[in-house]
Amino acid sequence: MKRVLILMSKTGGGHLASAQALQAVFAQEYGDAVQVTIVDLLMDHLPWPMREFPKSYGWIANRTPWLWSTLYRAGHRPWIASPIIDATAQLSLTAIMALIVRHQPDLIVSVHPLAQELAMFALERMKADIPYAIVVTDLASVHPLWFHPKAVRCFVASEAARQAGLAAGMTDAQMRLTGLPVRPDFAVPARPRDELRAELGMDPERPAVLLVGGGDGIGRVAVIARALGRTLGAADAPPAQMVVICGRNRRLMTKLQKEEWTIPISIHGFVSNMSEWMAACDCIVTKAGPGTIAEALIRGLPILLSGFIPGQEEGNVPYVVNNGVGVYLRDPAAIAQQVRRWFGPERAELAAMAERARALANPRSTHEIVAELATLFMSSPSARSRD
Ligand code: UDP
């Protein structure tokens, strides 16, 4: 049996989701022959106070985007970032070495930008010859800290991300342009829409707008839902329905469920069948989260971006707009008007965007990443010695 150790941390939901997607495809493709363990490197293996950072990340990024933007940009400057990273690497050395000794991995895969320097430092000290691969979970804006010259492979999801890797010193031979790791249910074609709509309790005919705010239900979801309700519910508006997925934001869900709506609406908390909801709808309104964008493209959903987290989500806006798969509008009234036009006079444009979305997507990305990762540890000396 081979062992794969995935390093992630719960700064946002995306890193864990990507790690789980890789784990699921490893299980699907290799069964018991490969054991995949996911660890939260920052929260469970860094000394205090460094281990506190993931807990405050969500709050900082969502409540004080200006502060997050400053921190993110400070990380681009080696004279600020390097001393902090070097000190953290020294302080966490013993714990990370113990982690590697405990798990005896044949391959280490990182899905977090802050893992590389810390883990590589420990591997160097141990003189351990374990292949190390990076799977970037951001889409188009990729921080230089993601990249490390000693990684054998680095998988990215866009040409902009590949260029960022090359600019950060990676070689062509190390880089792979695959796509984001998405859950296996996105890798198979969706079931017929009428079947899905019947199961999900949706109107069979009316065009549907899906409104989401990432895993945590953030980004002015309530205000946008009300604007959509008003505009699409107007007497002269084309027929429409709305699905709102509030993720883990239960307060948002309860609040919206108590309100009066003039179009058919279905409001949910965290759903585990996002692939089905996406396949049942005609467009999506979302913040520029990489996971949601990649999934929406696979399901051929034109994307209306309503905002972004400064730094890592910034480049996702031109990615969507320049590829002709969506638009970016911040004002809730303008968002609602755009959806109304998409369901009315601009239906042909909506259909063209849906086609372009499918063409840009890669539903097999996780399988491609896993297939190449397997070649790395199958040929690693440490793997061979245990066979
Ligand atoms: N998601 C989900 N169920 C929900 C809400 C969100 O499975 O009820 C998933 C969504 O499909 C996507 C992820 O959560 O895979 C959100 O990732 P994204 O990168 O868009 O935003 P984040 O939450 O990481 O900021």
mmCIF file of C-alpha atoms and ligand atoms in Angstrom:
data_model
loop_
_atom_site.group_PDB
_atom_site.id
_atom_site.type_symbol
_atom_site.label_atom_id
_atom_site.label_comp_id
_atom_site.label_asym_id
_atom_site.label_seq_id
_atom_site.Cartn_x
_atom_site.Cartn_y
_atom_site.Cartn_z
ATOM 1 C CA MET A 1 0.000 0.000 0.000
ATOM 2 C CA LYS A 2 1.212 3.499 -0.849
ATOM 3 C CA ARG A 3 0.675 6.495 1.363
ATOM 4 C CA VAL A 4 -0.182 10.024 0.243
ATOM 5 C CA LEU A 5 -0.126 12.895 2.708
ATOM 6 C CA ILE A 6 -2.142 15.971 1.717
ATOM 7 C CA LEU A 7 -1.225 19.236 3.434
ATOM 8 C CA MET A 8 -4.008 21.804 3.675
ATOM 9 C CA SER A 9 -5.441 24.335 6.096
ATOM 10 C CA LYS A 10 -8.948 25.631 6.645
ATOM 11 C CA THR A 11 -8.382 29.200 5.512
ATOM 12 C CA GLY A 12 -11.673 29.368 3.587
ATOM 13 C CA GLY A 13 -13.396 26.150 2.535
ATOM 14 C CA GLY A 14 -11.578 25.631 -0.771
ATOM 15 C CA HIS A 15 -8.385 23.946 0.431
ATOM 16 C CA LEU A 16 -10.215 21.217 2.349
ATOM 17 C CA ALA A 17 -12.713 20.754 -0.505
ATOM 18 C CA SER A 18 -9.840 20.300 -2.995
ATOM 19 C CA ALA A 19 -8.041 17.886 -0.653
ATOM 20 C CA GLN A 20 -11.245 15.845 -0.290
ATOM 21 C CA ALA A 21 -11.783 15.848 -4.064
ATOM 22 C CA LEU A 22 -8.270 14.401 -4.570
ATOM 23 C CA GLN A 23 -8.845 11.866 -1.781
ATOM 24 C CA ALA A 24 -12.164 10.772 -3.318
ATOM 25 C CA VAL A 25 -10.661 10.243 -6.779
ATOM 26 C CA PHE A 26 -7.674 8.350 -5.322
ATOM 27 C CA ALA A 27 -10.189 6.065 -3.572
ATOM 28 C CA GLN A 28 -12.230 5.670 -6.769
ATOM 29 C CA GLU A 29 -9.213 4.866 -8.942
ATOM 30 C CA TYR A 30 -6.887 2.966 -6.600
ATOM 31 C CA GLY A 31 -9.104 1.671 -3.754
ATOM 32 C CA ASP A 32 -7.122 0.165 -0.877
ATOM 33 C CA ALA A 33 -3.849 0.323 -2.789
ATOM 34 C CA VAL A 34 -3.423 3.978 -1.824
ATOM 35 C CA GLN A 35 -4.128 5.472 1.570
ATOM 36 C CA VAL A 36 -4.667 9.248 1.508
ATOM 37 C CA THR A 37 -4.461 11.241 4.735
ATOM 38 C CA ILE A 38 -5.423 14.921 4.928
ATOM 39 C CA VAL A 39 -3.846 17.092 7.627
ATOM 40 C CA ASP A 40 -4.363 20.705 8.618
ATOM 41 C CA LEU A 41 -0.730 21.761 8.676
ATOM 42 C CA LEU A 42 -1.258 25.244 10.049
ATOM 43 C CA MET A 43 -3.875 24.648 12.726
ATOM 44 C CA ASP A 44 -2.652 21.274 13.983
ATOM 45 C CA HIS A 45 1.115 21.431 13.506
ATOM 46 C CA LEU A 46 2.246 25.038 13.938
ATOM 47 C CA PRO A 47 3.169 26.472 17.315
ATOM 48 C CA TRP A 48 1.080 29.204 18.904
ATOM 49 C CA PRO A 49 0.452 31.983 17.840
ATOM 50 C CA MET A 50 0.947 30.940 14.168
ATOM 51 C CA ARG A 51 -1.725 28.260 14.462
ATOM 52 C CA GLU A 52 -4.319 30.947 15.246
ATOM 53 C CA PHE A 53 -4.052 32.516 11.772
ATOM 54 C CA PRO A 54 -6.534 30.206 9.994
ATOM 55 C CA LYS A 55 -9.188 31.001 12.602
ATOM 56 C CA SER A 56 -8.992 34.734 11.909
ATOM 57 C CA TYR A 57 -8.575 34.457 8.115
ATOM 58 C CA GLY A 58 -12.309 34.303 7.307
ATOM 59 C CA TRP A 59 -13.121 37.223 9.531
ATOM 60 C CA ILE A 60 -10.275 39.378 8.171
ATOM 61 C CA ALA A 61 -10.916 38.549 4.498
ATOM 62 C CA ASN A 62 -14.673 39.102 4.694
ATOM 63 C CA ARG A 63 -15.104 41.862 7.278
ATOM 64 C CA THR A 64 -11.949 43.908 6.630
ATOM 65 C CA PRO A 65 -11.042 43.297 2.972
ATOM 66 C CA TRP A 66 -8.691 46.332 3.047
ATOM 67 C CA LEU A 67 -6.628 44.661 5.821
ATOM 68 C CA TRP A 68 -6.596 41.324 3.974
ATOM 69 C CA SER A 69 -5.527 43.110 0.786
ATOM 70 C CA THR A 70 -2.606 44.709 2.672
ATOM 71 C CA LEU A 71 -1.512 41.394 4.219
ATOM 72 C CA TYR A 72 -1.833 39.573 0.868
ATOM 73 C CA ARG A 73 0.305 42.161 -0.916
ATOM 74 C CA ALA A 74 2.847 42.244 1.930
ATOM 75 C CA GLY A 75 3.337 38.517 1.270
ATOM 76 C CA HIS A 76 4.638 39.389 -2.229
ATOM 77 C CA ARG A 77 7.600 41.251 -0.708
ATOM 78 C CA PRO A 78 10.364 38.858 0.321
ATOM 79 C CA TRP A 79 11.847 41.338 2.823
ATOM 80 C CA ILE A 80 8.560 41.238 4.770
ATOM 81 C CA ALA A 81 7.476 37.623 4.183
ATOM 82 C CA SER A 82 10.827 35.783 4.375
ATOM 83 C CA PRO A 83 11.765 36.565 7.998
ATOM 84 C CA ILE A 84 8.267 35.557 9.171
ATOM 85 C CA ILE A 85 8.290 32.345 7.139
ATOM 86 C CA ASP A 86 11.863 31.455 8.195
ATOM 87 C CA ALA A 87 10.992 31.951 11.868
ATOM 88 C CA THR A 88 7.816 29.866 11.480
ATOM 89 C CA ALA A 89 9.772 27.117 9.680
ATOM 90 C CA GLN A 90 12.287 26.977 12.553
ATOM 91 C CA LEU A 91 9.593 26.932 15.224
ATOM 92 C CA SER A 92 7.494 24.260 13.498
ATOM 93 C CA LEU A 93 10.428 22.059 12.415
ATOM 94 C CA THR A 94 10.111 19.405 15.121
ATOM 95 C CA ALA A 95 6.338 19.067 14.725
ATOM 96 C CA ILE A 96 6.488 18.780 10.923
ATOM 97 C CA MET A 97 9.351 16.274 11.039
ATOM 98 C CA ALA A 98 7.310 14.204 13.514
ATOM 99 C CA LEU A 99 4.323 14.394 11.165
ATOM 100 C CA ILE A 100 6.369 13.063 8.245
ATOM 101 C CA VAL A 101 7.940 10.307 10.328
ATOM 102 C CA ARG A 102 4.509 9.286 11.636
ATOM 103 C CA HIS A 103 2.870 9.076 8.207
ATOM 104 C CA GLN A 104 5.848 7.770 6.179
ATOM 105 C CA PRO A 105 4.357 9.195 2.951
ATOM 106 C CA ASP A 106 5.374 8.053 -0.523
ATOM 107 C CA LEU A 107 4.130 11.376 -1.834
ATOM 108 C CA ILE A 108 3.305 14.721 -0.243
ATOM 109 C CA VAL A 109 0.696 16.902 -1.942
ATOM 110 C CA SER A 110 0.147 20.474 -0.852
ATOM 111 C CA VAL A 111 -3.103 22.314 -1.512
ATOM 112 C CA HIS A 112 -2.093 25.376 0.535
ATOM 113 C CA PRO A 113 0.282 28.251 -0.284
ATOM 114 C CA LEU A 114 1.741 28.467 3.233
ATOM 115 C CA ALA A 115 2.756 24.796 3.421
ATOM 116 C CA GLN A 116 5.610 24.775 0.901
ATOM 117 C CA GLU A 117 8.391 26.594 2.775
ATOM 118 C CA LEU A 118 7.601 24.871 6.073
ATOM 119 C CA ALA A 119 7.402 21.321 4.719
ATOM 120 C CA MET A 120 10.373 21.702 2.353
ATOM 121 C CA PHE A 121 12.506 22.994 5.219
ATOM 122 C CA ALA A 122 11.646 19.912 7.288
ATOM 123 C CA LEU A 123 12.233 17.532 4.329
ATOM 124 C CA GLU A 124 15.635 19.098 3.694
ATOM 125 C CA ARG A 125 16.650 18.745 7.343
ATOM 126 C CA MET A 126 15.548 15.107 7.292
ATOM 127 C CA LYS A 127 17.331 14.547 3.962
ATOM 128 C CA ALA A 128 14.101 12.783 2.984
ATOM 129 C CA ASP A 129 13.656 11.946 -0.676
ATOM 130 C CA ILE A 130 9.869 12.177 -0.840
ATOM 131 C CA PRO A 131 8.303 13.666 -3.979
ATOM 132 C CA TYR A 132 6.384 16.863 -3.229
ATOM 133 C CA ALA A 133 3.627 18.139 -5.522
ATOM 134 C CA ILE A 134 1.550 21.310 -5.386
ATOM 135 C CA VAL A 135 -2.091 21.537 -6.452
ATOM 136 C CA VAL A 136 -3.001 25.225 -6.624
ATOM 137 C CA THR A 137 -6.587 25.816 -5.471
ATOM 138 C CA ASP A 138 -6.815 29.412 -6.692
ATOM 139 C CA LEU A 139 -7.978 30.041 -10.229
ATOM 140 C CA ALA A 140 -6.391 33.052 -11.900
ATOM 141 C CA SER A 141 -4.648 35.112 -9.162
ATOM 142 C CA VAL A 142 -1.960 32.926 -7.661
ATOM 143 C CA HIS A 143 0.269 34.246 -4.885
ATOM 144 C CA PRO A 144 4.025 33.575 -5.381
ATOM 145 C CA LEU A 145 4.118 31.696 -2.060
ATOM 146 C CA TRP A 146 2.230 28.854 -3.765
ATOM 147 C CA PHE A 147 5.289 27.962 -5.847
ATOM 148 C CA HIS A 148 8.481 26.205 -4.778
ATOM 149 C CA PRO A 149 11.375 25.248 -7.055
ATOM 150 C CA LYS A 150 11.836 21.872 -5.321
ATOM 151 C CA ALA A 151 8.297 20.666 -6.061
ATOM 152 C CA VAL A 152 8.306 17.919 -8.690
ATOM 153 C CA ARG A 153 4.953 19.057 -10.097
ATOM 154 C CA CYS A 154 2.670 22.025 -9.768
ATOM 155 C CA PHE A 155 -0.899 21.766 -11.107
ATOM 156 C CA VAL A 156 -2.756 24.975 -11.976
ATOM 157 C CA ALA A 157 -6.145 25.872 -13.446
ATOM 158 C CA SER A 158 -5.517 28.767 -15.827
ATOM 159 C CA GLU A 159 -2.893 30.157 -18.175
ATOM 160 C CA ALA A 160 -2.594 33.197 -15.872
ATOM 161 C CA ALA A 161 -1.742 30.834 -13.004
ATOM 162 C CA ARG A 162 0.805 28.971 -15.168
ATOM 163 C CA GLN A 163 2.461 32.272 -16.059
ATOM 164 C CA ALA A 164 2.542 33.228 -12.353
ATOM 165 C CA GLY A 165 4.368 29.956 -11.682
ATOM 166 C CA LEU A 166 6.934 30.583 -14.400
ATOM 167 C CA ALA A 167 7.424 34.163 -13.117
ATOM 168 C CA ALA A 168 8.005 32.731 -9.615
ATOM 169 C CA GLY A 169 10.843 30.524 -10.910
ATOM 170 C CA MET A 170 9.064 27.267 -11.786
ATOM 171 C CA THR A 171 10.035 25.524 -15.030
ATOM 172 C CA ASP A 172 7.759 24.395 -17.845
ATOM 173 C CA ALA A 173 8.554 20.782 -16.936
ATOM 174 C CA GLN A 174 7.212 21.249 -13.403
ATOM 175 C CA MET A 175 3.984 23.036 -14.389
ATOM 176 C CA ARG A 176 0.762 21.320 -15.489
ATOM 177 C CA LEU A 177 -2.332 23.189 -16.653
ATOM 178 C CA THR A 178 -5.212 20.893 -15.703
ATOM 179 C CA GLY A 179 -8.030 22.688 -13.876
ATOM 180 C CA LEU A 180 -9.144 22.925 -10.265
ATOM 181 C CA PRO A 181 -9.721 19.686 -8.390
ATOM 182 C CA VAL A 182 -13.509 19.405 -8.215
ATOM 183 C CA ARG A 183 -15.616 16.700 -6.571
ATOM 184 C CA PRO A 184 -16.155 13.493 -8.543
ATOM 185 C CA ASP A 185 -19.883 14.209 -9.021
ATOM 186 C CA PHE A 186 -18.875 17.048 -11.360
ATOM 187 C CA ALA A 187 -16.814 14.629 -13.477
ATOM 188 C CA VAL A 188 -19.905 12.792 -14.738
ATOM 189 C CA PRO A 189 -22.550 14.321 -17.041
ATOM 190 C CA ALA A 190 -25.586 15.771 -15.276
ATOM 191 C CA ARG A 191 -28.917 13.941 -15.366
ATOM 192 C CA PRO A 192 -31.700 15.410 -17.553
ATOM 193 C CA ARG A 193 -32.877 18.788 -16.284
ATOM 194 C CA ASP A 194 -36.597 17.921 -16.071
ATOM 195 C CA GLU A 195 -35.773 14.904 -13.896
ATOM 196 C CA LEU A 196 -33.583 17.009 -11.596
ATOM 197 C CA ARG A 197 -36.123 19.839 -11.348
ATOM 198 C CA ALA A 198 -38.887 17.413 -10.401
ATOM 199 C CA GLU A 199 -36.708 15.895 -7.662
ATOM 200 C CA LEU A 200 -35.570 19.264 -6.369
ATOM 201 C CA GLY A 201 -39.108 20.647 -6.238
ATOM 202 C CA MET A 202 -38.512 23.321 -8.885
ATOM 203 C CA ASP A 203 -40.876 24.711 -11.516
ATOM 204 C CA PRO A 204 -40.314 22.626 -14.686
ATOM 205 C CA GLU A 205 -40.492 25.541 -17.148
ATOM 206 C CA ARG A 206 -39.361 28.823 -15.654
ATOM 207 C CA PRO A 207 -35.715 29.879 -16.150
ATOM 208 C CA ALA A 208 -33.898 29.663 -12.807
ATOM 209 C CA VAL A 209 -31.256 31.868 -11.237
ATOM 210 C CA LEU A 210 -29.031 30.235 -8.605
ATOM 211 C CA LEU A 211 -27.708 32.589 -5.906
ATOM 212 C CA VAL A 212 -24.822 31.398 -3.704
ATOM 213 C CA GLY A 213 -22.204 32.934 -1.398
ATOM 214 C CA GLY A 214 -19.483 30.271 -1.154
ATOM 215 C CA GLY A 215 -19.431 27.658 1.589
ATOM 216 C CA ASP A 216 -20.100 30.308 4.252
ATOM 217 C CA GLY A 217 -22.982 32.149 2.542
ATOM 218 C CA ILE A 218 -21.221 35.517 2.430
ATOM 219 C CA GLY A 219 -21.223 38.503 0.055
ATOM 220 C CA ARG A 220 -24.523 40.450 0.338
ATOM 221 C CA VAL A 221 -26.636 37.400 -0.511
ATOM 222 C CA ALA A 222 -29.790 38.772 1.202
ATOM 223 C CA VAL A 223 -29.650 42.170 -0.523
ATOM 224 C CA ILE A 224 -29.086 40.577 -3.931
ATOM 225 C CA ALA A 225 -31.882 38.025 -3.336
ATOM 226 C CA ARG A 226 -34.352 40.839 -2.570
ATOM 227 C CA ALA A 227 -33.304 42.829 -5.658
ATOM 228 C CA LEU A 228 -33.731 39.720 -7.815
ATOM 229 C CA GLY A 229 -37.109 39.002 -6.233
ATOM 230 C CA ARG A 230 -38.381 42.546 -6.901
ATOM 231 C CA THR A 231 -37.105 42.801 -10.486
ATOM 232 C CA LEU A 232 -37.993 39.293 -11.638
ATOM 233 C CA GLY A 233 -41.359 39.506 -9.874
ATOM 234 C CA ALA A 234 -42.443 42.700 -11.725
ATOM 235 C CA ALA A 235 -45.623 42.330 -13.782
ATOM 236 C CA ASP A 236 -43.834 42.890 -17.106
ATOM 237 C CA ALA A 237 -40.823 40.659 -16.302
ATOM 238 C CA PRO A 238 -40.284 37.339 -18.089
ATOM 239 C CA PRO A 239 -41.155 34.224 -16.013
ATOM 240 C CA ALA A 240 -38.399 33.257 -13.546
ATOM 241 C CA GLN A 241 -37.630 31.308 -10.390
ATOM 242 C CA MET A 242 -34.802 31.563 -7.865
ATOM 243 C CA VAL A 243 -32.759 29.126 -5.786
ATOM 244 C CA VAL A 244 -30.765 30.569 -2.878
ATOM 245 C CA ILE A 245 -28.092 28.409 -1.242
ATOM 246 C CA CYS A 246 -26.904 29.954 2.013
ATOM 247 C CA GLY A 247 -24.151 27.418 2.820
ATOM 248 C CA ARG A 248 -23.261 27.317 6.502
ATOM 249 C CA ASN A 249 -24.923 30.708 7.122
ATOM 250 C CA ARG A 250 -28.026 29.477 8.964
ATOM 251 C CA ARG A 251 -29.051 32.973 10.053
ATOM 252 C CA LEU A 252 -29.224 34.058 6.427
ATOM 253 C CA MET A 253 -31.332 31.031 5.522
ATOM 254 C CA THR A 254 -33.808 31.555 8.384
ATOM 255 C CA LYS A 255 -34.097 35.263 7.596
ATOM 256 C CA LEU A 256 -34.797 34.691 3.893
ATOM 257 C CA GLN A 257 -37.272 31.884 4.597
ATOM 258 C CA LYS A 258 -39.410 34.271 6.656
ATOM 259 C CA GLU A 259 -39.685 36.861 3.866
ATOM 260 C CA GLU A 260 -42.440 37.192 1.230
ATOM 261 C CA TRP A 261 -41.433 36.519 -2.374
ATOM 262 C CA THR A 262 -43.212 37.257 -5.632
ATOM 263 C CA ILE A 263 -41.486 34.552 -7.704
ATOM 264 C CA PRO A 264 -41.143 30.823 -6.944
ATOM 265 C CA ILE A 265 -38.147 30.492 -4.639
ATOM 266 C CA SER A 266 -36.353 27.697 -2.847
ATOM 267 C CA ILE A 267 -33.992 28.537 0.007
ATOM 268 C CA HIS A 268 -31.450 26.105 1.476
ATOM 269 C CA GLY A 269 -28.602 25.911 3.969
ATOM 270 C CA PHE A 270 -25.519 23.832 3.168
ATOM 271 C CA VAL A 271 -26.274 21.405 0.335
ATOM 272 C CA SER A 272 -24.178 18.398 -0.624
ATOM 273 C CA ASN A 273 -25.645 18.154 -4.145
ATOM 274 C CA MET A 274 -24.412 21.453 -5.615
ATOM 275 C CA SER A 275 -23.767 19.656 -8.892
ATOM 276 C CA GLU A 276 -27.516 18.939 -9.218
ATOM 277 C CA TRP A 277 -28.635 22.441 -8.262
ATOM 278 C CA MET A 278 -26.242 23.902 -10.812
ATOM 279 C CA ALA A 279 -27.426 21.522 -13.529
ATOM 280 C CA ALA A 280 -31.050 22.461 -12.803
ATOM 281 C CA CYS A 281 -30.497 26.239 -13.113
ATOM 282 C CA ASP A 282 -29.827 28.614 -16.021
ATOM 283 C CA CYS A 283 -27.332 31.073 -14.512
ATOM 284 C CA ILE A 284 -25.530 31.714 -11.234
ATOM 285 C CA VAL A 285 -24.931 34.832 -9.143
ATOM 286 C CA THR A 286 -21.911 34.378 -6.857
ATOM 287 C CA LYS A 287 -18.827 35.999 -5.373
ATOM 288 C CA ALA A 288 -15.694 35.132 -7.348
ATOM 289 C CA GLY A 289 -14.887 31.916 -5.426
ATOM 290 C CA PRO A 290 -12.642 29.621 -7.488
ATOM 291 C CA GLY A 291 -14.496 26.416 -6.586
ATOM 292 C CA THR A 292 -17.905 27.782 -7.489
ATOM 293 C CA ILE A 293 -16.615 29.246 -10.771
ATOM 294 C CA ALA A 294 -14.949 25.969 -11.832
ATOM 295 C CA GLU A 295 -18.083 23.992 -10.976
ATOM 296 C CA ALA A 296 -20.423 26.452 -12.721
ATOM 297 C CA LEU A 297 -18.309 26.220 -15.893
ATOM 298 C CA ILE A 298 -18.583 22.425 -15.849
ATOM 299 C CA ARG A 299 -22.369 22.652 -15.542
ATOM 300 C CA GLY A 300 -22.530 25.281 -18.321
ATOM 301 C CA LEU A 301 -23.859 28.060 -16.087
ATOM 302 C CA PRO A 302 -23.222 31.665 -17.171
ATOM 303 C CA ILE A 303 -21.752 33.473 -14.165
ATOM 304 C CA LEU A 304 -22.721 36.838 -12.737
ATOM 305 C CA LEU A 305 -19.960 37.833 -10.333
ATOM 306 C CA SER A 306 -21.174 40.116 -7.568
ATOM 307 C CA GLY A 307 -17.871 40.659 -5.739
ATOM 308 C CA PHE A 308 -14.495 39.156 -4.865
ATOM 309 C CA ILE A 309 -12.106 38.781 -1.945
ATOM 310 C CA PRO A 310 -9.166 41.119 -2.675
ATOM 311 C CA GLY A 311 -5.986 39.256 -3.574
ATOM 312 C CA GLN A 312 -6.669 35.632 -4.423
ATOM 313 C CA GLU A 313 -10.108 36.150 -6.022
ATOM 314 C CA GLU A 314 -9.288 39.368 -7.909
ATOM 315 C CA GLY A 315 -7.998 37.722 -11.095
ATOM 316 C CA ASN A 316 -11.098 35.518 -11.300
ATOM 317 C CA VAL A 317 -13.098 38.540 -12.464
ATOM 318 C CA PRO A 318 -11.156 39.138 -15.734
ATOM 319 C CA TYR A 319 -10.926 35.332 -16.127
ATOM 320 C CA VAL A 320 -14.732 35.065 -16.259
ATOM 321 C CA VAL A 321 -15.360 38.281 -18.200
ATOM 322 C CA ASN A 322 -12.563 37.911 -20.789
ATOM 323 C CA ASN A 323 -13.476 34.294 -21.500
ATOM 324 C CA GLY A 324 -17.016 35.440 -22.307
ATOM 325 C CA VAL A 325 -18.625 33.203 -19.680
ATOM 326 C CA GLY A 326 -20.092 35.893 -17.449
ATOM 327 C CA VAL A 327 -20.177 39.491 -16.276
ATOM 328 C CA TYR A 328 -19.148 41.410 -13.184
ATOM 329 C CA LEU A 329 -21.640 43.770 -11.517
ATOM 330 C CA ARG A 330 -21.559 44.949 -7.905
ATOM 331 C CA ASP A 331 -24.831 46.835 -7.629
ATOM 332 C CA PRO A 332 -27.715 44.505 -6.593
ATOM 333 C CA ALA A 333 -30.233 46.416 -8.795
ATOM 334 C CA ALA A 334 -27.903 46.121 -11.818
ATOM 335 C CA ILE A 335 -27.395 42.390 -11.076
ATOM 336 C CA ALA A 336 -31.166 41.859 -11.047
ATOM 337 C CA GLN A 337 -31.638 43.826 -14.283
ATOM 338 C CA GLN A 338 -28.947 41.720 -15.990
ATOM 339 C CA VAL A 339 -30.628 38.453 -14.963
ATOM 340 C CA ARG A 340 -33.960 39.827 -16.176
ATOM 341 C CA ARG A 341 -32.397 40.641 -19.596
ATOM 342 C CA TRP A 342 -30.773 37.164 -19.726
ATOM 343 C CA PHE A 343 -34.190 35.576 -19.181
ATOM 344 C CA GLY A 344 -35.801 37.967 -21.717
ATOM 345 C CA PRO A 345 -34.275 39.712 -24.746
ATOM 346 C CA GLU A 346 -30.714 38.375 -24.132
ATOM 347 C CA ARG A 347 -31.621 34.647 -24.023
ATOM 348 C CA ALA A 348 -29.460 33.917 -27.074
ATOM 349 C CA GLU A 349 -26.441 35.546 -25.389
ATOM 350 C CA LEU A 350 -27.119 33.474 -22.254
ATOM 351 C CA ALA A 351 -27.097 30.293 -24.347
ATOM 352 C CA ALA A 352 -23.855 31.332 -26.087
ATOM 353 C CA MET A 353 -22.219 31.970 -22.693
ATOM 354 C CA ALA A 354 -23.354 28.553 -21.482
ATOM 355 C CA GLU A 355 -21.667 26.937 -24.506
ATOM 356 C CA ARG A 356 -18.438 28.865 -23.891
ATOM 357 C CA ALA A 357 -18.544 27.857 -20.201
ATOM 358 C CA ARG A 358 -18.714 24.142 -21.090
ATOM 359 C CA ALA A 359 -15.861 24.576 -23.568
ATOM 360 C CA LEU A 360 -13.650 26.280 -20.948
ATOM 361 C CA ALA A 361 -14.330 23.722 -18.191
ATOM 362 C CA ASN A 362 -12.412 20.559 -17.450
ATOM 363 C CA PRO A 363 -14.665 18.063 -15.623
ATOM 364 C CA ARG A 364 -11.847 15.486 -15.624
ATOM 365 C CA SER A 365 -9.264 17.751 -13.958
ATOM 366 C CA THR A 366 -9.152 15.845 -10.651
ATOM 367 C CA HIS A 367 -8.752 12.524 -12.480
ATOM 368 C CA GLU A 368 -5.932 13.960 -14.600
ATOM 369 C CA ILE A 369 -4.155 15.339 -11.505
ATOM 370 C CA VAL A 370 -4.511 12.060 -9.611
ATOM 371 C CA ALA A 371 -3.303 9.992 -12.583
ATOM 372 C CA GLU A 372 -0.119 12.052 -12.808
ATOM 373 C CA LEU A 373 0.398 12.133 -9.041
ATOM 374 C CA ALA A 374 0.256 8.348 -9.001
ATOM 375 C CA THR A 375 3.101 8.150 -11.492
ATOM 376 C CA LEU A 376 5.208 10.212 -9.092
ATOM 377 C CA PHE A 377 4.968 8.007 -6.058
ATOM 378 C CA MET A 378 4.866 4.753 -7.952
ATOM 379 C CA SER A 379 8.394 5.594 -9.087
ATOM 380 C CA SER A 380 9.666 7.111 -5.825
ATOM 381 C CA PRO A 381 12.654 5.316 -4.240
ATOM 382 C CA SER A 382 10.983 5.325 -0.805
ATOM 383 C CA ALA A 383 7.923 3.617 -2.317
ATOM 384 C CA ARG A 384 10.025 0.993 -4.056
ATOM 385 C CA SER A 385 11.989 0.170 -0.920
ATOM 386 C CA ARG A 386 8.759 -0.683 0.937
ATOM 387 C CA ASP A 387 7.294 -2.842 -1.842
HETATM 388 N N1 UDP B 1 -20.663 24.513 -1.444
HETATM 389 C C1 UDP B 1 -21.392 23.351 -1.175
HETATM 390 N N2 UDP B 1 -22.594 23.472 -0.547
HETATM 391 C C2 UDP B 1 -23.101 24.677 -0.171
HETATM 392 C C3 UDP B 1 -22.366 25.854 -0.467
HETATM 393 C C4 UDP B 1 -21.143 25.730 -1.114
HETATM 394 O O1 UDP B 1 -20.967 22.235 -1.485
HETATM 395 O O2 UDP B 1 -24.179 24.703 0.386
HETATM 396 C C5 UDP B 1 -19.357 24.355 -2.102
HETATM 397 C C6 UDP B 1 -19.331 24.849 -3.525
HETATM 398 O O3 UDP B 1 -19.911 23.884 -4.389
HETATM 399 C C7 UDP B 1 -17.838 25.069 -3.714
HETATM 400 C C8 UDP B 1 -17.370 25.510 -2.329
HETATM 401 O O4 UDP B 1 -18.399 25.148 -1.427
HETATM 402 O O5 UDP B 1 -17.201 23.846 -4.036
HETATM 403 C C9 UDP B 1 -17.155 27.003 -2.239
HETATM 404 O O6 UDP B 1 -15.889 27.273 -2.762
HETATM 405 P P1 UDP B 1 -15.486 28.691 -3.322
HETATM 406 O O7 UDP B 1 -14.064 28.563 -3.764
HETATM 407 O O8 UDP B 1 -16.439 29.145 -4.353
HETATM 408 O O9 UDP B 1 -15.681 29.690 -2.100
HETATM 409 P P2 UDP B 1 -15.141 29.657 -0.572
HETATM 410 O O10 UDP B 1 -16.281 29.152 0.252
HETATM 411 O O11 UDP B 1 -13.922 28.748 -0.510
HETATM 412 O O12 UDP B 1 -14.828 31.089 -0.283
#
